[in-house]
Amino acid sequence: MLLPPDNFGLVEEGIYRCSKLDAINFAFLETLQLKSIILLDNESPMMKNFQNFMTLNNIEAIKFENQSINTEINENNPDWMVFSKEIITKIFEVLLNKKNCNLLIIDKTNVIIGLLRKICKWNYSSLISEYRLYSGKNSNYFAETFLELATLKLKSNFSFGPASMIRSRSSRNSSLDYTYGSLNERRLSEDLELDDDENEETLLSASPQVPKNLLRMAELRKKRKKSDAKQSLESSFLSFTDYNFYLPLQIFKNIEVIEVVLPIENDLPDWFKLQRDIWEDEYHHKY
């Protein structure tokens, strides 16, 4: 019998969630074709046959053992953070890398998925409704406060591109102007060389003379190639920019912003890039 874990659900394509895992759930997990399982519970001991299941199915267990994971959230706990800043950054580096998918996250606090929804620009009432749906009677006021106050800022990973091409969206225009200025200087010198070559060609082709319409076609083809090269360069620059989507919608006073460095663009999940691009398009139409 295929029995899903407690509070099992599909988060996004390739990402699943649950609050607890037992041996009886192994047969069901085999149908998910998992690559990774994230464990966020310090208290529960590792099941004896869990490691055998992981090895047989070639699944990587990613366990975050840290005393700063506050599994008990109540008024006696002076630290309002359910997870430390360091743990959150590490979790999202794994969660937002498609190389780790399909992925199951085991989190009995149910707040990590809430933070993911916050990154994806869900409004607070929607992510709290989902949190309460999965938490049920275990929903916690302090966890909800954490979801409201926790502020995450995403940062693009430009390690795969030349440093000279790294530009923020706010300075895109000035960066492109500067770059195109230097390119135009090179192109001017290239055009001068081409003019010299054309003069030589003209002398050599003086008799018989090349038809003017063929020369005109050659010039148009040359201009078209330059225009295509310019458009290609501009699109490559845009791919190296940060997005407004990566910035938090609200920053609270005296609350430290948690910065998460994303995987490189090619390793980001398709669903994430789709939501980012849709939001970014609506943002630019609005502003």
XYZ file of N, CA and C in Angstrom:
861
model
N 0.848 -1.192 0.000
C 0.000 0.000 0.000
C 0.888 1.249 0.000
N 0.531 2.207 -0.834
C 1.287 3.444 -0.926
C 0.674 4.482 0.016
N 1.397 4.781 1.076
C 0.902 5.708 2.094
C 1.806 6.933 2.146
N 1.295 8.121 1.804
C 2.137 9.327 1.844
C 2.458 9.727 3.269
N 3.539 10.487 3.469
C 3.904 10.960 4.819
C 2.877 11.958 5.354
N 2.988 12.271 6.634
C 2.098 13.255 7.248
C 2.278 14.622 6.596
N 1.170 15.281 6.318
C 1.170 16.620 5.723
C 1.949 16.673 4.411
N 1.832 15.596 3.634
C 2.519 15.570 2.348
C 1.805 16.482 1.353
N 2.611 17.139 0.519
C 2.027 17.985 -0.513
C 3.048 18.371 -1.571
N 2.540 18.765 -2.726
C 3.382 19.265 -3.811
C 3.530 20.769 -3.660
N 4.759 21.240 -3.537
C 5.029 22.671 -3.376
C 5.124 23.340 -4.738
N 6.077 22.910 -5.523
C 6.260 23.340 -6.901
C 6.766 22.131 -7.673
N 6.913 22.276 -8.956
C 7.381 21.160 -9.764
C 8.745 20.671 -9.261
N 8.793 19.409 -8.833
C 10.043 18.820 -8.355
C 10.313 19.020 -6.883
N 9.424 19.721 -6.150
C 9.610 19.966 -4.715
C 8.376 19.491 -3.954
N 8.602 18.594 -2.971
C 7.517 18.063 -2.142
C 7.804 18.406 -0.682
N 6.759 18.331 0.124
C 6.881 18.657 1.537
C 6.187 17.605 2.395
N 6.644 17.494 3.639
C 5.948 16.711 4.648
C 6.492 17.139 6.003
N 5.801 16.748 7.062
C 6.226 17.121 8.411
C 6.863 15.963 9.166
N 6.663 14.734 8.664
C 7.194 13.568 9.352
C 7.312 12.422 8.371
N 8.312 11.569 8.596
C 8.542 10.441 7.697
C 8.706 9.160 8.497
N 7.977 8.121 8.086
C 8.079 6.800 8.717
C 8.437 5.769 7.666
N 8.857 4.594 8.150
C 9.261 3.523 7.244
C 8.123 3.081 6.335
N 6.887 3.209 6.808
C 5.735 2.797 6.012
C 5.552 3.678 4.778
N 6.203 4.833 4.776
C 6.074 5.762 3.642
C 7.094 5.504 2.536
N 8.037 4.595 2.753
C 9.117 4.400 1.784
C 8.602 3.978 0.416
N 7.608 3.087 0.389
C 7.079 2.613 -0.899
C 6.478 3.772 -1.692
N 5.821 4.684 -0.996
C 5.253 5.848 -1.675
C 6.362 6.769 -2.199
N 7.423 6.962 -1.421
C 8.508 7.853 -1.833
C 9.213 7.336 -3.084
N 9.222 6.026 -3.267
C 9.865 5.458 -4.454
C 9.192 5.927 -5.738
N 7.918 6.262 -5.677
C 7.197 6.721 -6.869
C 7.552 8.156 -7.238
N 8.195 8.889 -6.333
C 8.504 10.297 -6.577
C 9.822 10.502 -7.302
N 10.626 9.431 -7.401
C 11.937 9.514 -8.069
C 12.772 10.657 -7.476
N 12.934 10.612 -6.169
C 13.650 11.670 -5.460
C 15.149 11.606 -5.696
N 15.776 12.774 -5.697
C 17.230 12.882 -5.712
C 17.761 13.296 -4.342
N 16.945 14.081 -3.606
C 17.415 14.629 -2.329
C 16.267 14.671 -1.332
N 16.636 14.564 -0.051
C 15.697 14.770 1.047
C 16.352 15.729 2.036
N 15.680 16.837 2.332
C 16.164 17.802 3.312
C 15.500 17.506 4.651
N 16.310 17.285 5.685
C 15.806 17.002 7.021
C 16.063 18.196 7.923
N 14.984 18.719 8.523
C 15.098 19.905 9.374
C 14.591 19.621 10.775
N 14.919 18.462 11.310
C 14.451 18.082 12.639
C 15.636 17.551 13.429
N 16.076 18.299 14.398
C 17.215 17.875 15.213
C 16.846 16.791 16.212
N 15.574 16.755 16.619
C 15.194 15.907 17.726
C 14.972 14.453 17.322
N 14.334 14.254 16.165
C 13.999 12.886 15.755
C 15.249 12.133 15.331
N 15.485 10.955 15.903
C 16.657 10.163 15.506
C 16.467 9.573 14.114
N 17.571 9.315 13.440
C 17.525 8.728 12.111
C 17.050 7.282 12.208
N 16.063 6.895 11.414
C 15.558 5.522 11.427
C 16.643 4.560 10.946
N 16.631 3.353 11.495
C 17.669 2.372 11.179
C 17.676 2.017 9.701
N 16.489 1.833 9.117
C 16.424 1.418 7.717
C 16.347 2.610 6.758
N 16.437 3.833 7.306
C 16.363 5.022 6.462
C 17.573 5.110 5.533
N 18.757 4.872 6.099
C 19.975 4.960 5.300
C 19.991 3.912 4.203
N 19.491 2.707 4.507
C 19.416 1.661 3.478
C 18.491 2.078 2.335
N 17.350 2.678 2.690
C 16.411 3.161 1.672
C 17.063 4.230 0.803
N 17.780 5.145 1.420
C 18.431 6.211 0.666
C 19.492 5.664 -0.280
N 20.258 4.687 0.211
C 21.326 4.106 -0.609
C 20.752 3.332 -1.784
N 19.719 2.537 -1.538
C 19.106 1.722 -2.593
C 18.498 2.583 -3.690
N 17.979 3.734 -3.324
C 17.307 4.589 -4.291
C 18.176 5.768 -4.743
N 19.449 5.729 -4.345
C 20.403 6.762 -4.766
C 19.896 8.164 -4.432
N 19.447 8.337 -3.183
C 18.929 9.617 -2.704
C 19.922 10.214 -1.710
N 20.176 11.490 -1.845
C 21.092 12.178 -0.929
C 20.307 12.779 0.231
N 20.735 12.488 1.444
C 20.119 13.074 2.636
C 20.894 14.324 3.030
N 20.197 15.448 3.107
C 20.818 16.716 3.479
C 20.229 17.124 4.819
N 20.970 16.904 5.879
C 20.481 17.150 7.236
C 21.133 18.409 7.789
N 20.319 19.314 8.258
C 20.811 20.552 8.833
C 20.749 20.435 10.346
N 21.866 20.056 10.943
C 21.941 19.924 12.393
C 22.546 21.187 12.963
N 21.724 21.918 13.688
C 22.189 23.161 14.276
C 21.294 23.496 15.459
N 21.888 23.869 16.542
C 21.105 24.182 17.735
C 20.248 25.426 17.567
N 20.525 26.200 16.508
C 19.740 27.410 16.304
C 18.389 27.117 15.661
N 18.154 25.841 15.289
C 16.837 25.461 14.803
C 15.916 25.334 16.001
N 14.978 26.250 16.135
C 14.096 26.278 17.298
C 12.819 25.514 16.992
N 12.805 24.240 17.353
C 11.624 23.427 17.097
C 10.507 23.734 18.071
N 10.846 24.322 19.204
C 9.825 24.728 20.171
C 9.729 26.258 20.165
N 8.624 26.753 19.661
C 8.432 28.191 19.539
C 7.333 28.606 20.509
N 7.686 29.365 21.523
C 6.690 29.816 22.497
C 7.156 31.112 23.149
N 6.352 31.622 24.067
C 6.654 32.904 24.692
C 7.888 32.864 25.573
N 8.354 31.652 25.949
C 9.542 31.523 26.782
C 10.831 31.541 25.959
N 10.693 31.489 24.653
C 11.858 31.478 23.773
C 12.187 32.913 23.378
N 13.317 33.447 23.822
C 13.646 34.844 23.540
C 14.023 35.097 22.088
N 14.370 34.042 21.368
C 14.783 34.202 19.981
C 13.576 34.002 19.070
N 13.188 35.068 18.352
C 12.012 34.971 17.489
C 12.292 34.220 16.198
N 13.574 34.012 15.861
C 13.933 33.312 14.633
C 13.722 31.820 14.796
N 12.889 31.231 13.952
C 12.692 29.780 13.971
C 13.946 29.088 13.458
N 14.539 29.636 12.424
C 15.803 29.140 11.878
C 16.801 30.288 11.847
N 18.058 29.979 12.050
C 19.084 31.013 12.008
C 19.293 31.490 10.576
N 19.906 32.644 10.450
C 20.195 33.218 9.139
C 21.049 32.268 8.301
N 22.054 31.676 8.923
C 22.960 30.782 8.201
C 22.227 29.556 7.679
N 21.349 28.991 8.505
C 20.610 27.799 8.090
C 19.666 28.125 6.944
N 18.997 29.270 7.007
C 18.055 29.661 5.962
C 18.770 29.812 4.623
N 19.927 30.471 4.633
C 20.665 30.655 3.378
C 21.091 29.320 2.784
N 21.536 28.402 3.633
C 21.971 27.083 3.149
C 20.793 26.283 2.608
N 19.649 26.369 3.290
C 18.468 25.622 2.845
C 18.035 26.077 1.455
N 18.002 27.389 1.245
C 17.516 27.890 -0.038
C 18.527 27.697 -1.157
N 19.789 27.617 -0.830
C 20.779 27.281 -1.852
C 20.535 25.878 -2.395
N 20.041 24.995 -1.532
C 19.705 23.634 -1.956
C 18.337 23.601 -2.625
N 17.382 24.286 -2.013
C 15.991 24.233 -2.455
C 15.797 24.821 -3.849
N 16.580 25.846 -4.192
C 16.408 26.533 -5.469
C 17.440 26.103 -6.508
N 17.970 24.906 -6.343
C 18.899 24.344 -7.328
C 18.250 23.107 -7.935
N 17.947 23.171 -9.208
C 17.220 22.070 -9.840
C 18.032 20.776 -9.920
N 19.342 20.877 -9.679
C 20.154 19.652 -9.655
C 19.765 18.751 -8.493
N 19.149 19.318 -7.452
C 18.733 18.541 -6.280
C 17.319 17.991 -6.401
N 16.620 18.346 -7.457
C 15.231 17.902 -7.637
C 15.200 16.598 -8.451
N 14.251 15.753 -8.144
C 13.116 15.941 -7.259
C 13.563 15.905 -5.798
N 12.902 16.716 -4.979
C 13.364 16.950 -3.621
C 12.188 16.912 -2.657
N 12.428 16.302 -1.487
C 11.441 16.274 -0.408
C 12.022 17.005 0.793
N 11.262 17.969 1.336
C 11.700 18.687 2.524
C 10.839 18.265 3.703
N 11.498 17.799 4.768
C 10.806 17.361 5.983
C 10.979 18.449 7.030
N 9.888 19.150 7.314
C 9.943 20.299 8.219
C 8.655 20.344 9.034
N 8.749 20.013 10.294
C 7.535 20.006 11.115
C 7.121 21.409 11.542
N 7.997 22.394 11.383
C 7.606 23.772 11.679
C 6.779 24.382 10.547
N 6.934 23.853 9.334
C 6.184 24.320 8.159
C 6.475 25.771 7.770
N 7.592 26.331 8.237
C 7.862 27.735 7.936
C 8.755 27.925 6.703
N 9.550 26.925 6.351
C 10.448 27.085 5.210
C 9.664 27.287 3.928
N 8.604 26.520 3.745
C 7.784 26.700 2.545
C 7.098 28.061 2.591
N 6.762 28.524 3.792
C 6.209 29.868 3.923
C 7.188 30.931 3.451
N 8.470 30.750 3.778
C 9.497 31.680 3.305
C 9.656 31.600 1.795
N 9.527 30.401 1.252
C 9.599 30.243 -0.204
C 8.453 30.992 -0.868
N 7.265 30.904 -0.282
C 6.129 31.642 -0.831
C 6.377 33.148 -0.743
N 7.008 33.561 0.336
C 7.302 34.986 0.503
C 8.275 35.458 -0.565
N 9.279 34.644 -0.877
C 10.225 34.969 -1.939
C 9.503 35.111 -3.270
N 8.502 34.257 -3.467
C 7.750 34.254 -4.728
C 6.621 35.281 -4.738
N 6.664 36.207 -3.779
C 5.773 37.369 -3.734
C 4.320 37.009 -3.414
N 4.104 35.921 -2.648
C 2.766 35.687 -2.122
C 2.474 36.761 -1.083
N 1.212 37.179 -0.979
C 0.886 38.109 0.094
C 0.808 37.347 1.422
N 0.879 38.096 2.502
C 0.999 37.481 3.832
C -0.210 36.610 4.180
N -1.395 37.065 3.858
C -2.589 36.298 4.201
C -2.621 34.945 3.485
N -2.137 34.905 2.241
C -2.134 33.656 1.476
C -1.134 32.662 2.049
N 0.078 33.120 2.366
C 1.067 32.179 2.881
C 0.721 31.721 4.298
N 0.054 32.586 5.082
C -0.378 32.176 6.413
C -1.524 31.168 6.320
N -2.397 31.345 5.339
C -3.483 30.380 5.135
C -2.921 29.006 4.800
N -1.878 28.966 3.954
C -1.264 27.683 3.619
C -0.551 27.111 4.835
N 0.119 27.965 5.604
C 0.808 27.503 6.811
C -0.186 26.866 7.779
N -1.314 27.496 7.999
C -2.311 26.966 8.932
C -2.953 25.692 8.393
N -3.086 25.612 7.086
C -3.665 24.411 6.486
C -2.816 23.182 6.780
N -1.484 23.328 6.670
C -0.588 22.195 6.892
C -0.256 22.007 8.369
N -0.309 23.067 9.152
C 0.010 22.943 10.578
C -1.173 22.467 11.401
N -2.370 22.806 10.968
C -3.563 22.382 11.692
C -3.578 22.914 13.118
N -3.820 22.022 14.066
C -3.869 22.420 15.469
C -2.497 22.792 16.025
N -1.433 22.472 15.286
C -0.077 22.812 15.735
C 0.386 24.172 15.231
N -0.503 24.907 14.579
C -0.120 26.240 14.108
C 0.278 27.108 15.293
N 1.258 27.980 15.072
C 1.877 28.710 16.167
C 1.937 30.196 15.851
N 1.521 31.006 16.805
C 1.504 32.454 16.620
C 2.911 32.989 16.393
N 3.890 32.447 17.098
C 5.264 32.927 16.982
C 5.868 32.538 15.637
N 5.470 31.382 15.101
C 5.917 31.004 13.759
C 5.319 31.939 12.721
N 4.071 32.338 12.918
C 3.434 33.272 11.999
C 4.106 34.637 12.064
N 4.516 35.026 13.260
C 5.259 36.281 13.410
C 6.592 36.204 12.674
N 7.246 35.059 12.783
C 8.508 34.849 12.071
C 8.305 34.992 10.568
N 7.227 34.396 10.033
C 6.952 34.474 8.599
C 6.668 35.912 8.155
N 6.114 36.699 9.051
C 5.831 38.090 8.713
C 7.093 38.943 8.731
N 7.964 38.726 9.716
C 9.116 39.604 9.904
C 10.348 39.175 9.108
N 10.515 37.881 8.885
C 11.705 37.400 8.174
C 11.768 38.044 6.788
N 12.906 38.642 6.478
C 13.068 39.391 5.232
C 14.218 38.794 4.434
N 13.914 38.278 3.253
C 14.920 37.640 2.414
C 15.164 38.445 1.154
N 16.430 38.567 0.805
C 16.836 39.222 -0.430
C 17.654 38.225 -1.246
N 17.263 38.025 -2.485
C 17.967 37.098 -3.358
C 19.046 37.833 -4.141
N 20.095 37.122 -4.424
C 21.212 37.716 -5.154
C 21.647 36.768 -6.259
N 21.771 37.311 -7.470
C 22.190 36.495 -8.609
C 23.615 36.006 -8.431
N 23.880 34.847 -8.983
C 25.223 34.283 -8.963
C 25.854 34.517 -10.324
N 26.851 35.420 -10.392
C 27.483 35.777 -11.648
C 28.831 35.074 -11.819
N 29.053 34.006 -11.096
C 30.366 33.358 -11.139
C 30.693 32.804 -12.513
N 29.661 32.606 -13.366
C 29.899 32.002 -14.674
C 30.146 33.033 -15.764
N 30.080 34.337 -15.423
C 30.253 35.364 -16.446
C 31.417 36.273 -16.138
N 31.923 37.004 -17.142
C 33.019 37.946 -16.910
C 32.610 39.013 -15.919
N 33.535 39.408 -15.055
C 33.218 40.421 -14.040
C 32.801 41.729 -14.677
N 33.333 42.020 -15.847
C 33.001 43.291 -16.501
C 31.561 43.348 -16.964
N 30.863 42.185 -17.004
C 29.499 42.151 -17.497
C 28.495 42.168 -16.375
N 28.941 42.206 -15.124
C 28.033 42.194 -13.983
C 27.505 43.602 -13.759
N 26.233 43.789 -13.939
C 25.626 45.095 -13.766
C 24.281 44.928 -13.063
N 23.927 45.878 -12.228
C 22.615 45.857 -11.600
C 21.609 46.461 -12.552
N 20.329 46.105 -12.360
C 19.301 46.600 -13.248
C 19.198 48.123 -13.188
N 19.451 48.735 -12.011
C 19.328 50.170 -11.865
C 20.363 50.917 -12.685
N 21.512 50.294 -12.943
C 22.574 50.966 -13.696
C 22.742 50.372 -15.080
N 21.697 49.655 -15.556
C 21.802 48.971 -16.834
C 22.087 49.936 -17.973
N 21.317 51.036 -18.038
C 21.444 51.949 -19.161
C 22.825 52.577 -19.229
N 23.327 53.067 -18.062
C 24.646 53.686 -18.059
C 25.721 52.677 -18.395
N 25.553 51.451 -17.946
C 26.541 50.414 -18.226
C 26.586 50.109 -19.708
N 25.385 49.991 -20.308
C 25.343 49.695 -21.728
C 25.908 50.842 -22.540
N 25.609 52.095 -22.119
C 26.146 53.243 -22.837
C 27.670 53.235 -22.795
N 28.221 52.930 -21.614
C 29.669 52.897 -21.481
C 30.257 51.804 -22.362
N 29.631 50.671 -22.346
C 30.152 49.537 -23.106
C 30.049 49.788 -24.594
N 28.876 50.299 -25.014
C 28.712 50.560 -26.426
C 29.654 51.664 -26.890
N 30.005 52.602 -25.975
C 30.952 53.638 -26.340
C 32.294 53.042 -26.694
N 32.777 52.123 -25.853
C 34.057 51.483 -26.131
C 33.967 50.599 -27.362
N 32.811 49.982 -27.555
C 32.643 49.132 -28.733
C 32.629 49.971 -30.003
N 31.974 51.140 -29.902
C 31.908 51.998 -31.080
C 33.292 52.466 -31.511
N 34.180 52.699 -30.506
C 35.542 53.085 -30.853
C 36.228 51.979 -31.641
N 36.035 50.743 -31.151
C 36.643 49.619 -31.871
C 36.014 49.457 -33.252
N 34.689 49.640 -33.306
C 34.013 49.473 -34.588
C 34.442 50.554 -35.582
N 34.727 51.801 -35.058
C 35.173 52.873 -35.936
C 36.491 52.518 -36.589
N 37.407 51.962 -35.736
C 38.697 51.573 -36.301
C 38.524 50.422 -37.287
N 37.581 49.520 -36.984
C 37.336 48.401 -37.897
C 36.749 48.903 -39.209
N 35.844 49.902 -39.104
C 35.236 50.453 -40.314
C 36.269 51.146 -41.190
N 37.232 51.834 -40.512
C 38.294 52.480 -41.288
C 39.108 51.445 -42.053
N 39.396 50.326 -41.337
C 40.138 49.255 -42.011
C 39.321 48.688 -43.152
N 37.992 48.539 -42.896
C 37.133 48.016 -43.956
C 37.088 48.977 -45.147
N 37.075 50.300 -44.845
C 37.068 51.275 -45.935
C 38.325 51.156 -46.782
N 39.481 50.960 -46.103
C 40.732 50.776 -46.844
C 40.636 49.551 -47.731
N 40.092 48.484 -47.145
C 39.951 47.248 -47.922
C 39.015 47.456 -49.098
N 37.932 48.239 -48.849
C 36.984 48.484 -49.936
C 37.634 49.312 -51.044
N 38.479 50.298 -50.625
C 39.175 51.110 -51.632
C 40.070 50.236 -52.506
N 40.778 49.293 -51.834
C 41.631 48.386 -52.598
C 40.796 47.536 -53.533
N 39.644 47.064 -52.976
C 38.786 46.233 -53.812
C 38.255 47.031 -55.003
N 37.967 48.327 -54.751
C 37.450 49.176 -55.826
C 38.475 49.344 -56.938
N 39.748 49.538 -56.514
C 40.814 49.689 -57.512
C 40.989 48.411 -58.319
N 40.934 47.288 -57.592
C 41.128 46.013 -58.271
C 39.950 45.680 -59.180
N 38.793 46.173 -58.803
C 37.597 45.814 -59.579
C 37.187 46.934 -60.533
N 38.112 47.880 -60.748
C 37.772 49.002 -61.617
C 37.387 48.534 -63.011
N 38.006 47.472 -63.470
C 37.693 46.943 -64.790
C 37.666 45.422 -64.711
N 36.571 44.727 -64.861
C 35.255 45.330 -65.068
C 34.690 45.880 -63.777
N 33.787 46.883 -63.840
C 33.216 47.529 -62.669
C 32.112 46.675 -62.054
N 32.125 46.590 -60.691
C 31.100 45.825 -59.982
C 29.788 46.593 -60.046
N 28.674 45.931 -60.361
C 27.377 46.619 -60.419
C 27.035 47.289 -59.093
N 26.441 48.497 -59.181
C 26.123 49.256 -57.970
C 25.115 48.530 -57.075
N 24.187 47.816 -57.699
C 23.179 47.132 -56.870
C 23.801 46.041 -56.013
N 24.861 45.389 -56.508
C 25.540 44.373 -55.707
C 26.286 45.008 -54.550
N 26.914 46.166 -54.813
C 27.597 46.873 -53.733
C 26.610 47.325 -52.668
N 25.438 47.795 -53.118
C 24.415 48.231 -52.163
C 23.934 47.063 -51.297
N 23.767 45.879 -51.906
C 23.357 44.688 -51.168
C 24.409 44.296 -50.144
N 25.670 44.422 -50.505
C 26.750 44.089 -49.578
C 26.768 45.029 -48.384
N 26.522 46.320 -48.630
C 26.487 47.293 -47.542
C 25.324 47.016 -46.591
N 24.156 46.711 -47.153
C 22.983 46.404 -46.324
C 23.218 45.167 -45.476
N 23.875 44.164 -46.085
C 24.167 42.941 -45.339
C 25.131 43.222 -44.197
N 26.108 44.093 -44.433
C 27.074 44.442 -43.394
C 26.395 45.177 -42.241
N 25.494 46.133 -42.574
C 24.766 46.865 -41.534
C 23.857 45.946 -40.739
N 23.234 44.997 -41.429
C 22.345 44.061 -40.740
C 23.119 43.202 -39.758
N 24.302 42.765 -40.139
C 25.126 41.953 -39.240
C 25.525 42.746 -38.004
N 25.876 44.032 -38.190
C 26.249 44.868 -37.048
C 25.062 45.069 -36.113
N 23.872 45.278 -36.703
C 22.671 45.475 -35.891
C 22.349 44.215 -35.089
N 22.469 43.047 -35.730
C 22.207 41.784 -35.028
C 23.203 41.568 -33.905
N 24.479 41.935 -34.159
C 25.508 41.766 -33.126
C 25.224 42.666 -31.935
N 24.732 43.894 -32.198
C 24.415 44.821 -31.119
C 23.264 44.300 -30.280
N 22.214 43.770 -30.932
C 21.073 43.227 -30.210
C 21.470 42.013 -29.386
N 22.333 41.178 -29.952
C 22.797 40.005 -29.214
C 23.588 40.406 -27.990
N 24.428 41.446 -28.125
C 25.214 41.928 -26.997
C 24.319 42.491 -25.905
N 23.279 43.243 -26.307
C 22.368 43.830 -25.330
C 21.617 42.748 -24.572
N 21.149 41.719 -25.285
C 20.425 40.638 -24.609
C 21.324 39.877 -23.659
N 22.609 39.741 -24.007
C 23.527 39.050 -23.106
C 23.771 39.870 -21.847
N 23.793 41.197 -21.979
C 23.952 42.046 -20.801
C 22.730 41.941 -19.894
N 21.552 41.902 -20.479
C 20.337 41.821 -19.673
C 20.290 40.533 -18.881
N 20.874 39.474 -19.417
C 20.859 38.200 -18.703
C 21.770 38.223 -17.481
N 22.646 39.242 -17.384
C 23.559 39.332 -16.252
C 23.093 40.348 -15.211
N 21.834 40.777 -15.315
C 21.355 41.797 -14.392
C 20.590 41.174 -13.247
N 20.525 41.904 -12.122
C 19.670 41.504 -11.010
C 18.240 41.903 -11.320
N 17.302 41.263 -10.636
C 15.886 41.492 -10.880
C 15.242 42.180 -9.688
N 14.235 42.993 -9.968
C 13.447 43.588 -8.895
C 12.722 42.503 -8.099
N 12.448 41.389 -8.747
C 11.801 40.248 -8.100
C 12.620 39.741 -6.920
N 13.937 39.933 -6.960
C 14.823 39.420 -5.920
C 14.819 40.295 -4.665
N 14.256 41.475 -4.768
C 14.247 42.389 -3.624
C 13.012 42.158 -2.757
N 13.137 42.303 -1.433
C 11.964 42.144 -0.555
C 10.971 43.273 -0.775
N 9.683 42.956 -0.643
C 8.652 43.967 -0.824
C 8.604 44.930 0.353
N 9.026 44.441 1.529
C 8.979 45.276 2.730
C 10.173 44.960 3.613
N 10.792 45.996 4.161
C 11.920 45.849 5.071
C 11.540 46.465 6.410
N 11.652 45.689 7.472
C 11.279 46.153 8.806
C 12.502 46.763 9.500
N 12.248 47.803 10.278
C 13.305 48.457 11.014
C 13.868 47.504 12.075
N 15.181 47.471 12.203
C 15.893 46.648 13.193
C 15.798 45.146 12.905
N 15.310 44.777 11.719
C 15.275 43.364 11.323
C 16.329 43.155 10.235
N 17.261 42.264 10.484
C 18.349 42.035 9.538
C 17.838 41.319 8.293
N 18.229 41.823 7.150
C 17.856 41.204 5.878
C 18.742 39.984 5.638
N 18.115 38.881 5.288
C 18.840 37.635 5.022
C 19.107 37.544 3.528
N 20.366 37.539 3.150
C 20.742 37.501 1.736
C 21.034 36.066 1.307
N 20.353 35.641 0.263
C 20.515 34.288 -0.269
C 21.132 34.382 -1.656
N 22.296 33.778 -1.836
C 22.937 33.747 -3.147
C 22.365 32.574 -3.938
N 21.758 32.884 -5.059
C 21.109 31.861 -5.873
C 22.128 31.043 -6.656
N 21.747 29.847 -7.073
C 22.597 29.111 -8.012
C 22.694 29.877 -9.334
N 23.581 29.447 -10.198
C 23.700 30.107 -11.494
C 22.389 29.955 -12.267
N 22.190 30.813 -13.235
C 20.908 30.881 -13.952
C 20.476 29.531 -14.521
N 21.406 28.785 -15.074
C 21.058 27.495 -15.683
C 20.629 26.450 -14.665
N 20.968 26.656 -13.399
C 20.612 25.687 -12.352
C 19.341 26.077 -11.602
N 18.769 27.246 -11.905
C 17.522 27.636 -11.267
C 16.366 26.823 -11.832
N 15.400 26.430 -10.996
C 14.260 25.652 -11.500
C 13.446 26.453 -12.512
N 12.851 25.757 -13.464
C 12.073 26.428 -14.503
C 10.863 27.149 -13.917
N 10.215 26.544 -12.911
C 9.032 27.178 -12.328
C 9.407 28.513 -11.660
N 10.616 28.566 -11.058
C 11.060 29.789 -10.401
C 11.323 30.881 -11.431
N 12.004 30.539 -12.502
C 12.315 31.523 -13.534
C 11.036 32.021 -14.213
N 10.062 31.125 -14.378
C 8.792 31.523 -14.987
C 8.058 32.523 -14.104
N 7.954 32.236 -12.810
C 7.285 33.164 -11.895
C 8.035 34.491 -11.814
N 9.363 34.415 -11.802
C 10.177 35.633 -11.759
C 9.933 36.501 -12.988
N 9.937 35.884 -14.162
C 9.802 36.652 -15.398
C 8.402 37.246 -15.541
N 7.377 36.502 -15.110
C 6.008 37.022 -15.170
C 5.868 38.224 -14.232
N 6.385 38.085 -13.006
C 6.307 39.182 -12.037
C 7.094 40.387 -12.534
N 8.262 40.127 -13.097
C 9.124 41.210 -13.583
C 8.440 41.960 -14.728
N 7.775 41.219 -15.600
C 7.074 41.850 -16.716
C 5.929 42.726 -16.208
N 5.163 42.241 -15.238
C 4.075 43.031 -14.670
C 4.607 44.238 -13.913
N 5.744 44.065 -13.261
C 6.354 45.170 -12.511
C 6.726 46.317 -13.439
N 7.326 45.996 -14.585
C 7.775 47.042 -15.500
C 6.592 47.691 -16.214
N 5.518 46.935 -16.405
C 4.323 47.553 -16.986
C 3.664 48.506 -15.990
N 3.794 48.182 -14.713
C 3.179 48.998 -13.672
C 3.984 50.256 -13.408
N 5.338 50.120 -13.445
C 6.184 51.262 -13.106
C 6.940 51.771 -14.325
